[in-house]
Backbone as numpy.savetxt, mean C-alpha at the origin, in Angstrom:
# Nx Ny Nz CAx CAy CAz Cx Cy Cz
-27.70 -21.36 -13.99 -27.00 -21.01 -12.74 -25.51 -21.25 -12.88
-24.95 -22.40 -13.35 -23.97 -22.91 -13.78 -22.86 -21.59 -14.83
-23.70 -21.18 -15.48 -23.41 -20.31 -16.70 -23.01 -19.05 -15.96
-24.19 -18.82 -15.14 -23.19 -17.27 -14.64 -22.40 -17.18 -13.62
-22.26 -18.60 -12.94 -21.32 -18.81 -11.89 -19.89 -18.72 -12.52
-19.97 -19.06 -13.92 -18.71 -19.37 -14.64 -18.31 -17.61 -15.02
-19.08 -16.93 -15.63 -19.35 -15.94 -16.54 -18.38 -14.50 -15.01
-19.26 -15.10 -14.36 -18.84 -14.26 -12.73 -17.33 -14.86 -12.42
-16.83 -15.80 -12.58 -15.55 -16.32 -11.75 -14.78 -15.64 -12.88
-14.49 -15.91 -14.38 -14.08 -14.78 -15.12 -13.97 -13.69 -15.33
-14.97 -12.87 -15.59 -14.82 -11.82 -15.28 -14.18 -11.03 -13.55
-13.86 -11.73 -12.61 -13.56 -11.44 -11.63 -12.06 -11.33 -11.32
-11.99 -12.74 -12.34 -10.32 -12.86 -12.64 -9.10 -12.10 -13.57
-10.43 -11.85 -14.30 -10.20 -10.60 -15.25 -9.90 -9.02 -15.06
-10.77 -8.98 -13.75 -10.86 -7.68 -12.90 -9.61 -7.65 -11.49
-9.30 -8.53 -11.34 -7.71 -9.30 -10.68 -6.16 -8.82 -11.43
-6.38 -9.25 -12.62 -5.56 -9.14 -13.21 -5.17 -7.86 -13.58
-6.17 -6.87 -13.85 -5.88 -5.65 -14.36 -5.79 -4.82 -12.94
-6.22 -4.87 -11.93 -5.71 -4.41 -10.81 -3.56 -4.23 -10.85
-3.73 -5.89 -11.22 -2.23 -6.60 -10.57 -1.46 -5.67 -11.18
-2.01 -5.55 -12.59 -1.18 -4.77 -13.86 -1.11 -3.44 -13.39
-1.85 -2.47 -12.88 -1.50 -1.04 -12.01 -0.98 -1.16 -11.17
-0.08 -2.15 -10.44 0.88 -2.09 -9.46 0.57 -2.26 -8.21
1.35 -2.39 -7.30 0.99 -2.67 -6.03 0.52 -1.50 -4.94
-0.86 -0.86 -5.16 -1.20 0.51 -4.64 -2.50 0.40 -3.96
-2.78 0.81 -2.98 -4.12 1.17 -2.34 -5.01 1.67 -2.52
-6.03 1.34 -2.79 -7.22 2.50 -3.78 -7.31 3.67 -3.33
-6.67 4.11 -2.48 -6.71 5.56 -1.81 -5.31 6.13 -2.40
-4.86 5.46 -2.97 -3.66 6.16 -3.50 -2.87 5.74 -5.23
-4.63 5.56 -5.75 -4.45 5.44 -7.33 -4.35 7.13 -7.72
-3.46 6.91 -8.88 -3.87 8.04 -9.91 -5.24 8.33 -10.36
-5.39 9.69 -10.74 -6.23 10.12 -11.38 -6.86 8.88 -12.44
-5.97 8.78 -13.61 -6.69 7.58 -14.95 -6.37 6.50 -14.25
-5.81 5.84 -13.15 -5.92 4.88 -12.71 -7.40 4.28 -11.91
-7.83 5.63 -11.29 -9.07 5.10 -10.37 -10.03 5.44 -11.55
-10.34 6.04 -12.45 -10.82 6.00 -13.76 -11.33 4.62 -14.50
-10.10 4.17 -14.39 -9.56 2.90 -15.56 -10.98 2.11 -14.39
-10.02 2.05 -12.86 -11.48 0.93 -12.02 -12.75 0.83 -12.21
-13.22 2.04 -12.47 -14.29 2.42 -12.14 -15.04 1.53 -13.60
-14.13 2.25 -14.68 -15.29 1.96 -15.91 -15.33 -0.14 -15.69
-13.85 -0.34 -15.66 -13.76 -1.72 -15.78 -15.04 -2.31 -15.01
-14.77 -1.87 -13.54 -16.24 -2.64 -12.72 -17.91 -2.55 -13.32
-17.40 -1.36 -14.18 -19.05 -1.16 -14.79 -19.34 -2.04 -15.91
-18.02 -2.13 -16.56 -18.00 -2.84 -18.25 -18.36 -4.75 -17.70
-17.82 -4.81 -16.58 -18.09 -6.24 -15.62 -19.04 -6.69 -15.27
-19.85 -5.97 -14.77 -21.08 -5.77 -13.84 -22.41 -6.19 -14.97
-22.09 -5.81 -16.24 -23.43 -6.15 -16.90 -23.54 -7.54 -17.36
-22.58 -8.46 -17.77 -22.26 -9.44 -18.53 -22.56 -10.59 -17.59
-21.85 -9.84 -15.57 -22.28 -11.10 -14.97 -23.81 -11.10 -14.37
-24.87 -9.85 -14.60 -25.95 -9.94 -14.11 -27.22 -10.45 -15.73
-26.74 -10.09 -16.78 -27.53 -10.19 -18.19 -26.70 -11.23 -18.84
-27.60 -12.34 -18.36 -27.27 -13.87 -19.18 -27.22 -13.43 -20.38
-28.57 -12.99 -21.05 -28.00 -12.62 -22.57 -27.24 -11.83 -23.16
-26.48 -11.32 -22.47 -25.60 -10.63 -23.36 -23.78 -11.30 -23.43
-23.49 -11.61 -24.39 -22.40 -12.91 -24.85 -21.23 -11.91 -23.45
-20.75 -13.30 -23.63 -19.51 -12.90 -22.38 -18.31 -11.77 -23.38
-18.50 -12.25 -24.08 -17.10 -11.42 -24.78 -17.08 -10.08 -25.41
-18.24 -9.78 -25.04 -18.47 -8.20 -24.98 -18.21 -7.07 -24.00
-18.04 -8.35 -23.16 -17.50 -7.43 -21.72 -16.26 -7.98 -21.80
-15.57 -9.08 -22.00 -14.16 -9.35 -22.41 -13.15 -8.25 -22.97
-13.90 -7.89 -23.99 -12.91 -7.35 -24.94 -12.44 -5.53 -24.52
-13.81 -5.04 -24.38 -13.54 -3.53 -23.81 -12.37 -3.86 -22.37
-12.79 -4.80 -21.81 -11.55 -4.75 -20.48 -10.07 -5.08 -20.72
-10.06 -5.64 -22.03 -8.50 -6.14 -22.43 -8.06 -4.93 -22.90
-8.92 -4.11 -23.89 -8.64 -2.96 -24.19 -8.05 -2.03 -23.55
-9.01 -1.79 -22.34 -8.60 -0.84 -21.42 -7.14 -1.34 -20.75
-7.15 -2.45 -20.42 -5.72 -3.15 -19.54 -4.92 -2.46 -20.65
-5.37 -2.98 -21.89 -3.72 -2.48 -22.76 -3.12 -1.03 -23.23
-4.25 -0.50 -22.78 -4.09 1.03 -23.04 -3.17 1.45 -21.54
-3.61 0.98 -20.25 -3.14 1.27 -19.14 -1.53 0.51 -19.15
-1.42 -0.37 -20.06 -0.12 -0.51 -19.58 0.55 0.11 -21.00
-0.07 0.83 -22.31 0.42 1.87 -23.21 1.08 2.96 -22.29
0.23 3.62 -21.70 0.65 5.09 -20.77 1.38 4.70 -20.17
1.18 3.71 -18.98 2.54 3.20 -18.23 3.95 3.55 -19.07
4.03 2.61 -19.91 5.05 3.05 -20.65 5.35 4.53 -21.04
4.81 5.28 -21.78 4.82 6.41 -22.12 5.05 7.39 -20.44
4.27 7.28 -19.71 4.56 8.15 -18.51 5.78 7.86 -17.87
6.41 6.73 -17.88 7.74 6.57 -17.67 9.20 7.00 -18.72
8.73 7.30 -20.36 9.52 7.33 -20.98 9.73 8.66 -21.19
8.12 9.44 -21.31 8.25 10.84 -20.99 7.73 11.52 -19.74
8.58 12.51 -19.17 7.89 13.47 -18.25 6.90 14.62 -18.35
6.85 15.47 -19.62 5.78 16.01 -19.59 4.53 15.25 -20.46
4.58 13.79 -20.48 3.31 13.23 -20.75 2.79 12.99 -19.28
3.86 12.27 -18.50 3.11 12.14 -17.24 2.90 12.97 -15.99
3.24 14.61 -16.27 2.75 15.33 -15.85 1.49 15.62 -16.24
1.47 15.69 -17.69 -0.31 16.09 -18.58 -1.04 14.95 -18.14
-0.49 13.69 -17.77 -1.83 12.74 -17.30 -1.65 12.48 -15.65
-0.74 12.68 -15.00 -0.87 12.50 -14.07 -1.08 13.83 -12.77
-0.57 15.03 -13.80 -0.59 16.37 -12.60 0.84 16.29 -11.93
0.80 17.57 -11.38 2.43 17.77 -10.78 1.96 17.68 -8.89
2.43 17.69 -8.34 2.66 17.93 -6.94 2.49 19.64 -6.49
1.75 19.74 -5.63 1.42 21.15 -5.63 2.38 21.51 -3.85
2.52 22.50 -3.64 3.05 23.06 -2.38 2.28 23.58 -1.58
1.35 23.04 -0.90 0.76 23.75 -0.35 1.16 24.83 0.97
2.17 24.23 1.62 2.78 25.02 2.65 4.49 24.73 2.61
4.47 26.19 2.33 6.32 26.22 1.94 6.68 27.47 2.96
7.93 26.79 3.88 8.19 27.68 4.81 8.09 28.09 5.55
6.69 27.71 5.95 5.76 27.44 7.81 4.40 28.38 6.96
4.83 28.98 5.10 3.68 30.17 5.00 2.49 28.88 4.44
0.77 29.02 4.62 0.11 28.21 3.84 -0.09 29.03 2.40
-0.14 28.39 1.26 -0.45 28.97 -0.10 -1.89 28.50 -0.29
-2.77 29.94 -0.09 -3.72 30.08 0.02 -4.67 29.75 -2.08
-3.70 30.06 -2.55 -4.10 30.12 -4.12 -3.51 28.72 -4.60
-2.52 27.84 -3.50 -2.70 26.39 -4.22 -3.84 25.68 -3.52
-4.15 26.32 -2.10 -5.43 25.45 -1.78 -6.71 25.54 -2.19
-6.81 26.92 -3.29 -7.75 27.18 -4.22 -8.08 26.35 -5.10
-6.43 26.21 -6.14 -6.52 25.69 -7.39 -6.77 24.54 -6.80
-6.40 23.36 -5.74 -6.78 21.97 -5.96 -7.91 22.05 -4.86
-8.97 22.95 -4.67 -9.90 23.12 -4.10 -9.84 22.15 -2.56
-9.15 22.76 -2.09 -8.61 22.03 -0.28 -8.82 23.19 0.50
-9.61 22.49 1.66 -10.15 23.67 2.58 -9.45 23.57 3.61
-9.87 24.57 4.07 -8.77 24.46 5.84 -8.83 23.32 6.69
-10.52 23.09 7.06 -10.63 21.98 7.53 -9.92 20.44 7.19
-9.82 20.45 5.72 -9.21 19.37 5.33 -7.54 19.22 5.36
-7.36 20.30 5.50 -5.61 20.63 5.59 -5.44 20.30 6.83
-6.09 20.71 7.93 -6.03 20.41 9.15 -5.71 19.02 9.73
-6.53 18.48 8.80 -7.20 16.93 9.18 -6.16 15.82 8.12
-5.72 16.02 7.39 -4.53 15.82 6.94 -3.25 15.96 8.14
-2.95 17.32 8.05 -1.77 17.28 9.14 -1.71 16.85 10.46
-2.77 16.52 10.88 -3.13 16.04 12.28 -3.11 14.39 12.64
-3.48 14.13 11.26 -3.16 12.38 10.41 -1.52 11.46 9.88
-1.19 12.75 10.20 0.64 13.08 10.01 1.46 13.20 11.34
0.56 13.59 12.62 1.18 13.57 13.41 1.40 15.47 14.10
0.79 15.87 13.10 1.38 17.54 13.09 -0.01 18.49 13.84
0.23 19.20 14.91 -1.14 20.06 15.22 -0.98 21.57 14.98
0.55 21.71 15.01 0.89 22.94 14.82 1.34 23.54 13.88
1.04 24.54 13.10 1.60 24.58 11.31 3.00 25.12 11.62
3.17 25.62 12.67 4.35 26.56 12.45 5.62 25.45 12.36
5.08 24.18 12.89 6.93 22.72 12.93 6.87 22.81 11.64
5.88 22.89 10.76 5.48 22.48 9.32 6.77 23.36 8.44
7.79 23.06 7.51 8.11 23.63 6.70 7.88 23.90 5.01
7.36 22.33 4.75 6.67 21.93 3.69 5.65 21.02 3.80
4.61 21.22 3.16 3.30 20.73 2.79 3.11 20.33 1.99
3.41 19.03 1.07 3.19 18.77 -0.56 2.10 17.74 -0.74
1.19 18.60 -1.63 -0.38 17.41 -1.71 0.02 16.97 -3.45
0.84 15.68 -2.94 1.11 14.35 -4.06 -0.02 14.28 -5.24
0.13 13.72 -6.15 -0.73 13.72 -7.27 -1.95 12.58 -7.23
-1.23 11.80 -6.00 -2.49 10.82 -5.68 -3.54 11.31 -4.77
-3.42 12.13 -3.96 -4.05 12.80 -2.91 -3.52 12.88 -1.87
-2.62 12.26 -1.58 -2.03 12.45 0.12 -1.50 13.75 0.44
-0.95 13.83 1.32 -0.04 15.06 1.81 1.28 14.68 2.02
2.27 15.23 1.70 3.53 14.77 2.58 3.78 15.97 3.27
4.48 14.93 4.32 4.46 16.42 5.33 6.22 16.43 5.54
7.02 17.74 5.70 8.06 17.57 5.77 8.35 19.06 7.16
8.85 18.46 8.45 9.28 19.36 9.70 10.26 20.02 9.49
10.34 21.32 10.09 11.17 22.13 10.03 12.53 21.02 10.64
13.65 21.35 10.66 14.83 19.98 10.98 14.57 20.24 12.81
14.47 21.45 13.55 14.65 21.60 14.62 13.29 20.54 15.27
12.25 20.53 14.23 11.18 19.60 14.90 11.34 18.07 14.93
12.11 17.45 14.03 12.87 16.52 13.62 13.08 15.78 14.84
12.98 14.37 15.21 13.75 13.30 16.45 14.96 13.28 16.07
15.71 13.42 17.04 17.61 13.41 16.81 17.49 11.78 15.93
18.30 11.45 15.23 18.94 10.14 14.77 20.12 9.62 15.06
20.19 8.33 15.67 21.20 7.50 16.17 22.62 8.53 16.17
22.26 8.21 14.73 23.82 9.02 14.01 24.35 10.24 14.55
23.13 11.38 14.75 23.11 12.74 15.62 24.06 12.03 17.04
23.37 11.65 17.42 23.48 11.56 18.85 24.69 11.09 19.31
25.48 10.16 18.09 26.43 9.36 18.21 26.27 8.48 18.55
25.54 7.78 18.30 24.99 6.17 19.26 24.77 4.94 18.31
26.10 4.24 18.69 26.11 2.86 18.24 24.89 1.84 18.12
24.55 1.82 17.22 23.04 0.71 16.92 23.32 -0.69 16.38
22.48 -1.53 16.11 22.84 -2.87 15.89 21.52 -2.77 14.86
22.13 -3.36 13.50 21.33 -3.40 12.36 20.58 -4.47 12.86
19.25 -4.33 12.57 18.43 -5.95 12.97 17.85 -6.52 11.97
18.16 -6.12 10.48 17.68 -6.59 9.54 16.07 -6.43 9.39
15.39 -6.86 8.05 14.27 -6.82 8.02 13.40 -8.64 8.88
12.28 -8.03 9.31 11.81 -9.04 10.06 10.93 -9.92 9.12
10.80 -11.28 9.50 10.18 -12.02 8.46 9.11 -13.20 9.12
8.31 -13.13 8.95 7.06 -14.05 9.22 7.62 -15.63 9.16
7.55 -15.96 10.51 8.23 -17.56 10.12 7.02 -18.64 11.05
6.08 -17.90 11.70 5.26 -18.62 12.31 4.10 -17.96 12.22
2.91 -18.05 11.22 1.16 -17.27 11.51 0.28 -18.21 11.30
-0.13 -17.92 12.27 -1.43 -18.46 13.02 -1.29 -19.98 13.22
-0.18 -20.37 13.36 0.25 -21.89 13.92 0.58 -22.70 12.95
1.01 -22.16 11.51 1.36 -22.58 10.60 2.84 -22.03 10.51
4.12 -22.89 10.24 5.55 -22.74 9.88 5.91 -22.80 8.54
6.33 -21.17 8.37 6.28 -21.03 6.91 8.35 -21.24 7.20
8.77 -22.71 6.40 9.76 -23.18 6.26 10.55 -22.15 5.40
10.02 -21.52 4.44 10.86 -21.05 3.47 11.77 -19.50 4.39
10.76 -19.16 4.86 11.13 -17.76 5.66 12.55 -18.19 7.05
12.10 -19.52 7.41 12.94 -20.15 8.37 14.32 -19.82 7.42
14.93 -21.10 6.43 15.65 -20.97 6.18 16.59 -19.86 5.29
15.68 -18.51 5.18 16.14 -17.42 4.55 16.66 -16.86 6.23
16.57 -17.20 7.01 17.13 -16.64 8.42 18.14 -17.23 8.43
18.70 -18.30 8.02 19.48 -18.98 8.25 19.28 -20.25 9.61
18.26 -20.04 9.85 18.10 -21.31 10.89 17.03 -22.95 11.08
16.92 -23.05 11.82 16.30 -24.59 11.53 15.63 -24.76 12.89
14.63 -25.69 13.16 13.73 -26.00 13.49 13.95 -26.72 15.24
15.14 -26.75 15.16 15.90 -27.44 16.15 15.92 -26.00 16.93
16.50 -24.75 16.40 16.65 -23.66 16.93 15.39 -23.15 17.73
14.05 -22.96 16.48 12.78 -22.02 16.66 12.09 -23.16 17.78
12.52 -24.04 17.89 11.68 -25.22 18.85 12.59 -24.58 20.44
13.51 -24.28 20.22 14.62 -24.17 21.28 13.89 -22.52 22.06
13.53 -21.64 21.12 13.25 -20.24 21.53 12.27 -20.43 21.89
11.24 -20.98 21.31 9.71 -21.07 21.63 9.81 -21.66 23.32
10.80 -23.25 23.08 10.56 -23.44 24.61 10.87 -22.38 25.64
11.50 -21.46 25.45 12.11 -20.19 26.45 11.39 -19.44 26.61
10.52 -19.31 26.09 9.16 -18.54 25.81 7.93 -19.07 26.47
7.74 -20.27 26.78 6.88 -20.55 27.34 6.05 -21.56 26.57
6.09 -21.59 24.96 5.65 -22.20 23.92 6.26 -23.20 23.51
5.30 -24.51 23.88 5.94 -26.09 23.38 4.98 -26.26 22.38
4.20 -25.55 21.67 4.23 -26.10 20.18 3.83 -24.87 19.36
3.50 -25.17 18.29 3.33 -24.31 17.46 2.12 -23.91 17.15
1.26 -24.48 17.66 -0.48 -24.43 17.84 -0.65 -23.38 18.77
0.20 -23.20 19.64 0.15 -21.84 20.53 0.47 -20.51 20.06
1.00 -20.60 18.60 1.76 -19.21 18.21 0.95 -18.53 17.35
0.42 -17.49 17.48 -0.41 -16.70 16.85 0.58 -16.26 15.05
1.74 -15.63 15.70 2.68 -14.79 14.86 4.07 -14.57 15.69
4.70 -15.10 15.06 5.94 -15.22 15.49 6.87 -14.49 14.42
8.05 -13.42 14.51 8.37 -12.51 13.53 10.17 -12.53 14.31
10.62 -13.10 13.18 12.81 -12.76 13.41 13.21 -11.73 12.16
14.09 -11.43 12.91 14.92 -10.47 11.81 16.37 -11.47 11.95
17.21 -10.59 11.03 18.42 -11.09 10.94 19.35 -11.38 11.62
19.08 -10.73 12.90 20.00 -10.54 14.28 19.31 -11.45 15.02
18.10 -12.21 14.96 17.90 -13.34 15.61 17.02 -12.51 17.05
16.67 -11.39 16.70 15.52 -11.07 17.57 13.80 -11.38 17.31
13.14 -11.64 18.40 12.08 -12.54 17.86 10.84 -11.27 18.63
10.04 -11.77 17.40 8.49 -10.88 18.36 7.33 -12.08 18.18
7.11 -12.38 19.51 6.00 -13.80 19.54 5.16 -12.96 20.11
3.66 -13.34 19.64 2.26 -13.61 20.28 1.92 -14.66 19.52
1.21 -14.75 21.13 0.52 -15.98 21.58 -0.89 -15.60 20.68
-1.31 -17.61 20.88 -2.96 -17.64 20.22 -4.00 -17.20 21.05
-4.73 -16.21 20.74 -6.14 -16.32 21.68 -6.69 -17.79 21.32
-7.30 -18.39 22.75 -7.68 -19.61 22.15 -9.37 -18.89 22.47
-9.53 -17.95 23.14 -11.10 -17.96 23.35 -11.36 -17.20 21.90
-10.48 -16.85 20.92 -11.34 -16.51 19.84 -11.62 -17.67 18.89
């Protein structure tokens, strides 16, 4: 029991690591040889931690393999472009100009229904705002509006804004993450000072508490009935 508890925490860590090594991406938005690479790895995994007899390092070694091949191409798909077009595919157009391209939704076999359901996931119901349609090499869509469909921007409008910086987690789930405090530039004397204005005398009450650089705050409170 001991043996494959061990055999399992390795190989798991192993299967961690080679994730980490493909970058920071959502399984819905791996490459082609990337969701590939997962698939076999979980399989090459899967036998070593259920078949005591078969030595751990047989499933070791094919997974180091594979990691090192995935970070070979890495390299190579970054150094050349038509390698990482041949392994990764180009970006197709599916709708250029408000027209749909009926022979790219052929070649990457996309049906109406799914085009639909895509653009509707985008925010879009009507093809005609649509000027471009590009189905990415991972699978998504990007969707790009004609400019007239476009929200005016600050800048359009002429309207003076106040940068608020990026916002940073300095209070979750009633724990004070200090480090995020003092990348704000402030101290404890302060966040004790806002909280009381807020209604919150301790920190056991704060679900998530979020500042940006301008010293604007977004607090919720703890459910305590959960």
């Amino acid at each position: 029991m001991f043996t494959g508890l061990v055999r399992t925490i390795i190989l798991y860590m192993l299967i961690i690591a080679g994730i980490r090594l493909m970058g920071k991406r959502q399984v819905g938005e791996l490459e082609p040889s990337e969701l590939v690479l997962s698939l076999i790895i979980a399989d090459l995994a899967s036998v070593p931690m259920q078949d005591y007899g078969i030595p751990l390092i047989t499933g070791v070694i094919p997974i180091l393999v594979l990691l090192s091949m995935t970070m070979i191409l890495s390299v190579l798909t970054m150094k050349s472009v038509r390698f990482r077009a041949l392994l990764c595919g180009r970006p197709s157009i599916i709708i250029r100009d408000g027209l749909v391209d009926q022979r790219e939704m052929n070649r990457n076999r996309l049906t109406v229904d799914e085009l639909l359901e895509e653009l509707r996931s985008k925010g879009y119901t009507d093809l005609s705002a649509v000027k471009y349609a590009i189905l990415e090499t991972n699978g998504q869509l990007s969707v790009l509006p004609y400019a007239n469909q476009k929200p005016p921007t600050a800048r359009q409008m002429k309207v003076a804004v106040e940068e608020g910086g990026l916002p940073l987690v300095v209070v979750s789930d009633g724990c004070l993450l200090e480090r995020n405090l003092k990348a704000l530039g402030r101290d404890r004397a302060w966040l004790n000072k806002q909280l009381e204005q807020r209604g919150c005398h301790s920190l056991e009450g704060v679900f998530l508490l979020l500042v940006d650089q301008a010293g604007t705050l977004y607090l919720a409170r703890k459910d305590m009935g959960v």
